[in-house]
C-alpha atoms as an extended CHARMM CRD file, in Angstrom:
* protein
*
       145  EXT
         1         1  UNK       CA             24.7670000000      -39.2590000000        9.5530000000  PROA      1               0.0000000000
         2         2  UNK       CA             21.3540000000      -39.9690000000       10.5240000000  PROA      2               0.0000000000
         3         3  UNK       CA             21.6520000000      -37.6590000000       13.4220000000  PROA      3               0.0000000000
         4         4  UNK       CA             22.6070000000      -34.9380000000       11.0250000000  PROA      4               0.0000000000
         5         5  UNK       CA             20.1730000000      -35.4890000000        8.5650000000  PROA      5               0.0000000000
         6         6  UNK       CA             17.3460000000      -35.6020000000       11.6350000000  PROA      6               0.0000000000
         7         7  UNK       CA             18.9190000000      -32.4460000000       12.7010000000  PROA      7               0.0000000000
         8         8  UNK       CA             18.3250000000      -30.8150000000        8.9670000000  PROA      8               0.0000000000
         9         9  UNK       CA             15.2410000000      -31.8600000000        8.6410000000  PROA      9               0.0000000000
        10        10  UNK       CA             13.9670000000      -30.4250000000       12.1120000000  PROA      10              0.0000000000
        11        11  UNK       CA             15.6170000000      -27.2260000000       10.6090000000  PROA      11              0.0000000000
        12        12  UNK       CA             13.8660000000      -27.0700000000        7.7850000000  PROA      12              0.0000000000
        13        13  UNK       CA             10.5100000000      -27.3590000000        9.4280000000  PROA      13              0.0000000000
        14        14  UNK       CA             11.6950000000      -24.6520000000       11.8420000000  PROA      14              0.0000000000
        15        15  UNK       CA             12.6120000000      -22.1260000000        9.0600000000  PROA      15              0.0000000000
        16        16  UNK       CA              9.3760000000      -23.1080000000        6.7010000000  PROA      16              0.0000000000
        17        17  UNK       CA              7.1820000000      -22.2650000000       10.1630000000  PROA      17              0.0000000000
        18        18  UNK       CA              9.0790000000      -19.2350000000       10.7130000000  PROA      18              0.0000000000
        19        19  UNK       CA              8.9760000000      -18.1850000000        7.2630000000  PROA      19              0.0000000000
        20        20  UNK       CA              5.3260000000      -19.1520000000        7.0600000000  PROA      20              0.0000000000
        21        21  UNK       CA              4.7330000000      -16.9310000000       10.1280000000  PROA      21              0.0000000000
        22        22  UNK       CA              6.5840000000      -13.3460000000        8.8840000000  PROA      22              0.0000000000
        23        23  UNK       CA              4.6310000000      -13.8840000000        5.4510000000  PROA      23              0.0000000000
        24        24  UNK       CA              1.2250000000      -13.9690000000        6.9370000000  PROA      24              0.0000000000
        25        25  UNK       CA              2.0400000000      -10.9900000000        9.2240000000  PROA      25              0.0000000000
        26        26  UNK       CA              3.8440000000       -9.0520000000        5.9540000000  PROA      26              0.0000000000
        27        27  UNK       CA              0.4730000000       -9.9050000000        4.1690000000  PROA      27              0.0000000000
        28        28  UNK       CA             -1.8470000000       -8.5330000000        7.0010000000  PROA      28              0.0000000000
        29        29  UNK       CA              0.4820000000       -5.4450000000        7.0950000000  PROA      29              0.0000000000
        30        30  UNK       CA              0.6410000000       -4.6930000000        2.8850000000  PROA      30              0.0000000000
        31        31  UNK       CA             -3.3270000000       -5.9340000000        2.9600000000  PROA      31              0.0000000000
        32        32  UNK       CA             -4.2500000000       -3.0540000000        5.5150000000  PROA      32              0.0000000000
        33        33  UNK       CA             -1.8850000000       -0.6570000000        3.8570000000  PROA      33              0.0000000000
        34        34  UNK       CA             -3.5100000000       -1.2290000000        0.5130000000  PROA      34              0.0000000000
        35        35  UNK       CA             -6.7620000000       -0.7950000000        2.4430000000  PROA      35              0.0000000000
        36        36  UNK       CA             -6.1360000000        2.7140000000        3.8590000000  PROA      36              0.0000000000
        37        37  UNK       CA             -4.4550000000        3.6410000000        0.7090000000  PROA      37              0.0000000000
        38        38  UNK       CA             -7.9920000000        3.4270000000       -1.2840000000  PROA      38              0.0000000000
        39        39  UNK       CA             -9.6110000000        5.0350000000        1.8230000000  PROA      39              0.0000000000
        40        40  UNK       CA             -7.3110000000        7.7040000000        1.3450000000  PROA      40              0.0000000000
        41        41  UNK       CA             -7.7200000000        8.4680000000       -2.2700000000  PROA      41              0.0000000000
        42        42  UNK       CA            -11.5520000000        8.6400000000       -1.5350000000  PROA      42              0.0000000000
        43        43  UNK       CA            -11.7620000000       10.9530000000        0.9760000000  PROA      43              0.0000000000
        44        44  UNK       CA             -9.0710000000       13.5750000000       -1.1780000000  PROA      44              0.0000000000
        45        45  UNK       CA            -11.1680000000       12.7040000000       -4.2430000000  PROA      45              0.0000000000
        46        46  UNK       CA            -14.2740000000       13.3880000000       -2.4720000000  PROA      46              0.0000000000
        47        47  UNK       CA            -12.4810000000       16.7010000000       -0.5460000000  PROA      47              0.0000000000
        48        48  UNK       CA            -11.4230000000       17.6030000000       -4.1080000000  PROA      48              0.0000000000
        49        49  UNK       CA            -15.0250000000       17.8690000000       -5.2620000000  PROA      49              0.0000000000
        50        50  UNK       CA            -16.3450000000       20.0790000000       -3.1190000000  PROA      50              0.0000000000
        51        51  UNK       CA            -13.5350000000       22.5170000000       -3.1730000000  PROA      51              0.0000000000
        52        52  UNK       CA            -14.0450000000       22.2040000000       -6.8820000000  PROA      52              0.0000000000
        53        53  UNK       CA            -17.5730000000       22.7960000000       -6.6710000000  PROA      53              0.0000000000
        54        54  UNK       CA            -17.1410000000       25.6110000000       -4.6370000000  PROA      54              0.0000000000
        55        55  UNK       CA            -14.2950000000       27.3900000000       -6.3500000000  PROA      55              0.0000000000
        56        56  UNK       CA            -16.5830000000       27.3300000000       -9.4580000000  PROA      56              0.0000000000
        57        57  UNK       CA            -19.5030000000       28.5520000000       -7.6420000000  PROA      57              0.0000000000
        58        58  UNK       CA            -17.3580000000       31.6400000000       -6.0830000000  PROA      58              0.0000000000
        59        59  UNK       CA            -16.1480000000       32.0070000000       -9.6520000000  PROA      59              0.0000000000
        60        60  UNK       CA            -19.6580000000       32.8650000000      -10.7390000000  PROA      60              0.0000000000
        61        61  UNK       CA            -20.5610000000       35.1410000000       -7.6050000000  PROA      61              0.0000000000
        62        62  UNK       CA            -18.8250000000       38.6500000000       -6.9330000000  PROA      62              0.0000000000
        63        63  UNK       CA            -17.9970000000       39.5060000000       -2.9180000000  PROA      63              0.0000000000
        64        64  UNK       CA            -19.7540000000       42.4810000000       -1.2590000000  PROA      64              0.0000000000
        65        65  UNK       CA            -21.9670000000       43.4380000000       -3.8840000000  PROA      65              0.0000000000
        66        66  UNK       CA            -23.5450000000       46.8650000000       -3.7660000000  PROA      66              0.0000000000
        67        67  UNK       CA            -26.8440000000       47.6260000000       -4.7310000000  PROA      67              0.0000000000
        68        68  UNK       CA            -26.4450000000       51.5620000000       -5.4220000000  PROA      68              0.0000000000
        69        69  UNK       CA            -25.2790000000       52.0360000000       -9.0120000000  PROA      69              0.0000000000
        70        70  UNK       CA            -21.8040000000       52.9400000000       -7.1500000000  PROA      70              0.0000000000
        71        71  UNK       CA            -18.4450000000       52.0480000000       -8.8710000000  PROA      71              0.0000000000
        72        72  UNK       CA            -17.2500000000       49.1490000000       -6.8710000000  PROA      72              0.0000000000
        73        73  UNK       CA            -14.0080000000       49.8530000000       -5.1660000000  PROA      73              0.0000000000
        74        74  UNK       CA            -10.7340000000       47.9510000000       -6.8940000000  PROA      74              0.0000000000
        75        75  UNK       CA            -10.5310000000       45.4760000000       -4.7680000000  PROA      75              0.0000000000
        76        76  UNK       CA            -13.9780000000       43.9370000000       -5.2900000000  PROA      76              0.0000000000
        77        77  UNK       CA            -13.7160000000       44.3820000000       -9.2890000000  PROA      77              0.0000000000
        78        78  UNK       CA            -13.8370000000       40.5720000000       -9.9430000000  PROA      78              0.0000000000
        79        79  UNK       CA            -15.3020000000       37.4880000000       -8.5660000000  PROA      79              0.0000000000
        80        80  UNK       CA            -13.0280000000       35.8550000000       -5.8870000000  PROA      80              0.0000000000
        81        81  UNK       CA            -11.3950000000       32.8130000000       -7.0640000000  PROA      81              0.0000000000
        82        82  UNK       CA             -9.2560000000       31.7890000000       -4.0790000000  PROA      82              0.0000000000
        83        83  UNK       CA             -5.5480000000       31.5790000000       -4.4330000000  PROA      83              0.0000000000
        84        84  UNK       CA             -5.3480000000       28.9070000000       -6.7880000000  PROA      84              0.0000000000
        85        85  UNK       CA             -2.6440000000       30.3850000000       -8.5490000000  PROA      85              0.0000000000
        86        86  UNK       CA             -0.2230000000       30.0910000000       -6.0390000000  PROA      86              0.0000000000
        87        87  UNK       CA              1.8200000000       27.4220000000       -5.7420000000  PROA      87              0.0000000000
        88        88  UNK       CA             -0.5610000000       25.2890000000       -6.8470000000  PROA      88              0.0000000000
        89        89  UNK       CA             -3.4390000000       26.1570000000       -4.2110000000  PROA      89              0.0000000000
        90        90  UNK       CA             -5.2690000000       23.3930000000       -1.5420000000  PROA      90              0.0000000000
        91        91  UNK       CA             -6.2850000000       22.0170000000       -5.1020000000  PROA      91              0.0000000000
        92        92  UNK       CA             -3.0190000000       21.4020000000       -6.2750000000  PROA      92              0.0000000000
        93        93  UNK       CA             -1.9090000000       20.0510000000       -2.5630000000  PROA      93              0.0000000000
        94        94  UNK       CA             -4.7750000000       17.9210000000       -2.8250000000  PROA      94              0.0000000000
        95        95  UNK       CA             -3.6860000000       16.4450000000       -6.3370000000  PROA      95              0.0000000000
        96        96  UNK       CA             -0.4270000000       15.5580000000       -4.8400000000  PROA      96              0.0000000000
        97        97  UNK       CA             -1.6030000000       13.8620000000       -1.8600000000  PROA      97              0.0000000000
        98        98  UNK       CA             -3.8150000000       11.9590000000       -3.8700000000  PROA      98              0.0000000000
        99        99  UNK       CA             -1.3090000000       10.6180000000       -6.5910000000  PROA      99              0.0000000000
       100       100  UNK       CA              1.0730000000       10.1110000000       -3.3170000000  PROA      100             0.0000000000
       101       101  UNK       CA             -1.6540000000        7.3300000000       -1.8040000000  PROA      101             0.0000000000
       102       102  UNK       CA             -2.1810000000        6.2180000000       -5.5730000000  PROA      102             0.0000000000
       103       103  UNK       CA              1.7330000000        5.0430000000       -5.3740000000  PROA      103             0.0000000000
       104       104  UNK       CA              1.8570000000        3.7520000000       -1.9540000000  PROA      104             0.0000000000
       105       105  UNK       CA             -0.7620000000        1.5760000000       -2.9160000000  PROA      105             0.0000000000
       106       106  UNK       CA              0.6110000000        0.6460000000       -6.0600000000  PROA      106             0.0000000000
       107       107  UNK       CA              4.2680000000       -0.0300000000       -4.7200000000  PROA      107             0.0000000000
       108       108  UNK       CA              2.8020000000       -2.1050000000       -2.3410000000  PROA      108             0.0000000000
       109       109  UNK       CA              1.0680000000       -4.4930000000       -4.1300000000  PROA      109             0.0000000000
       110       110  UNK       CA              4.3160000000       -4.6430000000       -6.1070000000  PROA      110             0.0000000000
       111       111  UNK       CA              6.3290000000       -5.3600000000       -3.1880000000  PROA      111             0.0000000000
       112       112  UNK       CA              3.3300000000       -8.0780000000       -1.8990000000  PROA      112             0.0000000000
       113       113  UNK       CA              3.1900000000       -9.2680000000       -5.1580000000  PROA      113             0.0000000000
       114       114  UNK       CA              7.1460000000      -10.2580000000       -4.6700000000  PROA      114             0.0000000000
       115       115  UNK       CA              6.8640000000      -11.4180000000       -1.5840000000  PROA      115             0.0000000000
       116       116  UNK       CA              4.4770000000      -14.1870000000       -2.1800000000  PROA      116             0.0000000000
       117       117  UNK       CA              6.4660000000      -14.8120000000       -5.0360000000  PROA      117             0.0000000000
       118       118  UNK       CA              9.6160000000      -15.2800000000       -3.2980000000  PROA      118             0.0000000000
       119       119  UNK       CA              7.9820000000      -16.8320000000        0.0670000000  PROA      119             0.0000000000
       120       120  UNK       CA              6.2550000000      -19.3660000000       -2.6460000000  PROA      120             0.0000000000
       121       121  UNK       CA             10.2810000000      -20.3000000000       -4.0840000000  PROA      121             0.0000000000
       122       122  UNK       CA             11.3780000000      -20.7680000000       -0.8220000000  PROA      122             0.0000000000
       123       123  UNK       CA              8.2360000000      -22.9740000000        0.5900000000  PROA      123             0.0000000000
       124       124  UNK       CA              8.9400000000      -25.2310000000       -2.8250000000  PROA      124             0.0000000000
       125       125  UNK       CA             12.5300000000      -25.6930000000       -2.6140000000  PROA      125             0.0000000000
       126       126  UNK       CA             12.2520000000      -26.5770000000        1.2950000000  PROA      126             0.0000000000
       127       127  UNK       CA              9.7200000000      -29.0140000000        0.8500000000  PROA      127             0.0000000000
       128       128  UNK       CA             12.0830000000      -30.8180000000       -2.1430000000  PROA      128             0.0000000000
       129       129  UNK       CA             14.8430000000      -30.3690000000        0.2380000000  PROA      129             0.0000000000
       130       130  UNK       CA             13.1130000000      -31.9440000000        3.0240000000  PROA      130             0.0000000000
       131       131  UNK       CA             11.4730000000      -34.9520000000        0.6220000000  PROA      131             0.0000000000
       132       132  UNK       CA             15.1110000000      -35.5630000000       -0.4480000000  PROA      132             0.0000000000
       133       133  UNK       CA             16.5300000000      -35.6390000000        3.4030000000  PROA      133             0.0000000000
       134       134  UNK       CA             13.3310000000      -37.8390000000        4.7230000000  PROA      134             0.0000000000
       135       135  UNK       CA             13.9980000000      -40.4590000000        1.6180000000  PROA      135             0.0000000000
       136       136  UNK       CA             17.6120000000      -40.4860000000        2.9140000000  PROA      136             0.0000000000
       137       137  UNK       CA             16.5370000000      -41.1110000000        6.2520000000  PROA      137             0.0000000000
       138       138  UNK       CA             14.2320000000      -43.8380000000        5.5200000000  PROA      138             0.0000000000
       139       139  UNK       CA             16.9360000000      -45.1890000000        2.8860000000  PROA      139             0.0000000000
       140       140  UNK       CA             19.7260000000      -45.4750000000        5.6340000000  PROA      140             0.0000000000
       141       141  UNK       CA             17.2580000000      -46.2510000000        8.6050000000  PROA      141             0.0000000000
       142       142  UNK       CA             16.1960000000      -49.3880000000        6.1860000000  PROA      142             0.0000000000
       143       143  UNK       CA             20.0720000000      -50.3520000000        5.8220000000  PROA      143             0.0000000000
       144       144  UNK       CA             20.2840000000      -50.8350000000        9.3100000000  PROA      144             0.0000000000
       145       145  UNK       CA             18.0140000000      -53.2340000000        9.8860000000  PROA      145             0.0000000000
């Protein structure tokens, strides 16, 4: 009985050092996720300003301008505006890219969030469970004698 309860208590530590272990290297992991995540909506913010900035400043100017008081051919009637209308443009790609990082960061401080939580549970019920089995221990070892 002793033997068994030696046995479950070496167990215990075993799973609590193992457990301890994966959580630390989950953490690192969702920590440098989270990291690159912000990185990454930066730099698309950042790329979305300056094609912003320069979609409105080609807005403004007109391609190929002629200085004779010649009728401009079709073509060159307006300014040129890109092809944001299509499918949503680079601007529109950018927009989804951006809320894309926005989620991954958000799920995963969700899912680290829960983690911690559940690696927390199972750190407080081992430690009662091992309390319990050492008491037991020290009970029957003090029987003996």
């Amino acid at each position: 009985d002793l033997t068994e309860l030696s046995k479950a208590v070496a167990e215990l530590d075993t799973a609590m050092s193992k457990a301890t272990e994966l959580r630390q290297a989950e953490k690192a992991e969702n920590e440098q996720t989270i990291k690159d995540s912000q990185e990454a909506q930066t730099a698309v913010a950042q790329a979305l300003t300056v094609l912003k900035e320069f979609y409105a400043k080609a807005g403004e100017a007109t391609a190929l301008v002629q200085t004779k008081k010649q009728a401009p051919p079709e073509i060159f009637e307006g300014s040129y505006q890109g092809m944001q209308a299509e499918n949503g443009g680079v601007i529109g790609m950018l927009e989804v890219i951006e809320s894309d990082f926005a989620r991954l960061e958000a799920d995963t401080t969700a899912a680290e969030a829960t983690a911690q939580k559940q690696y927390d549970t199972f750190m407080t019920e081992s430690k009662v469970d091992k309390a319990a089995k050492s008491k037991d221990i020290e009970h029957k070892t003090a029987k003996k004698q």
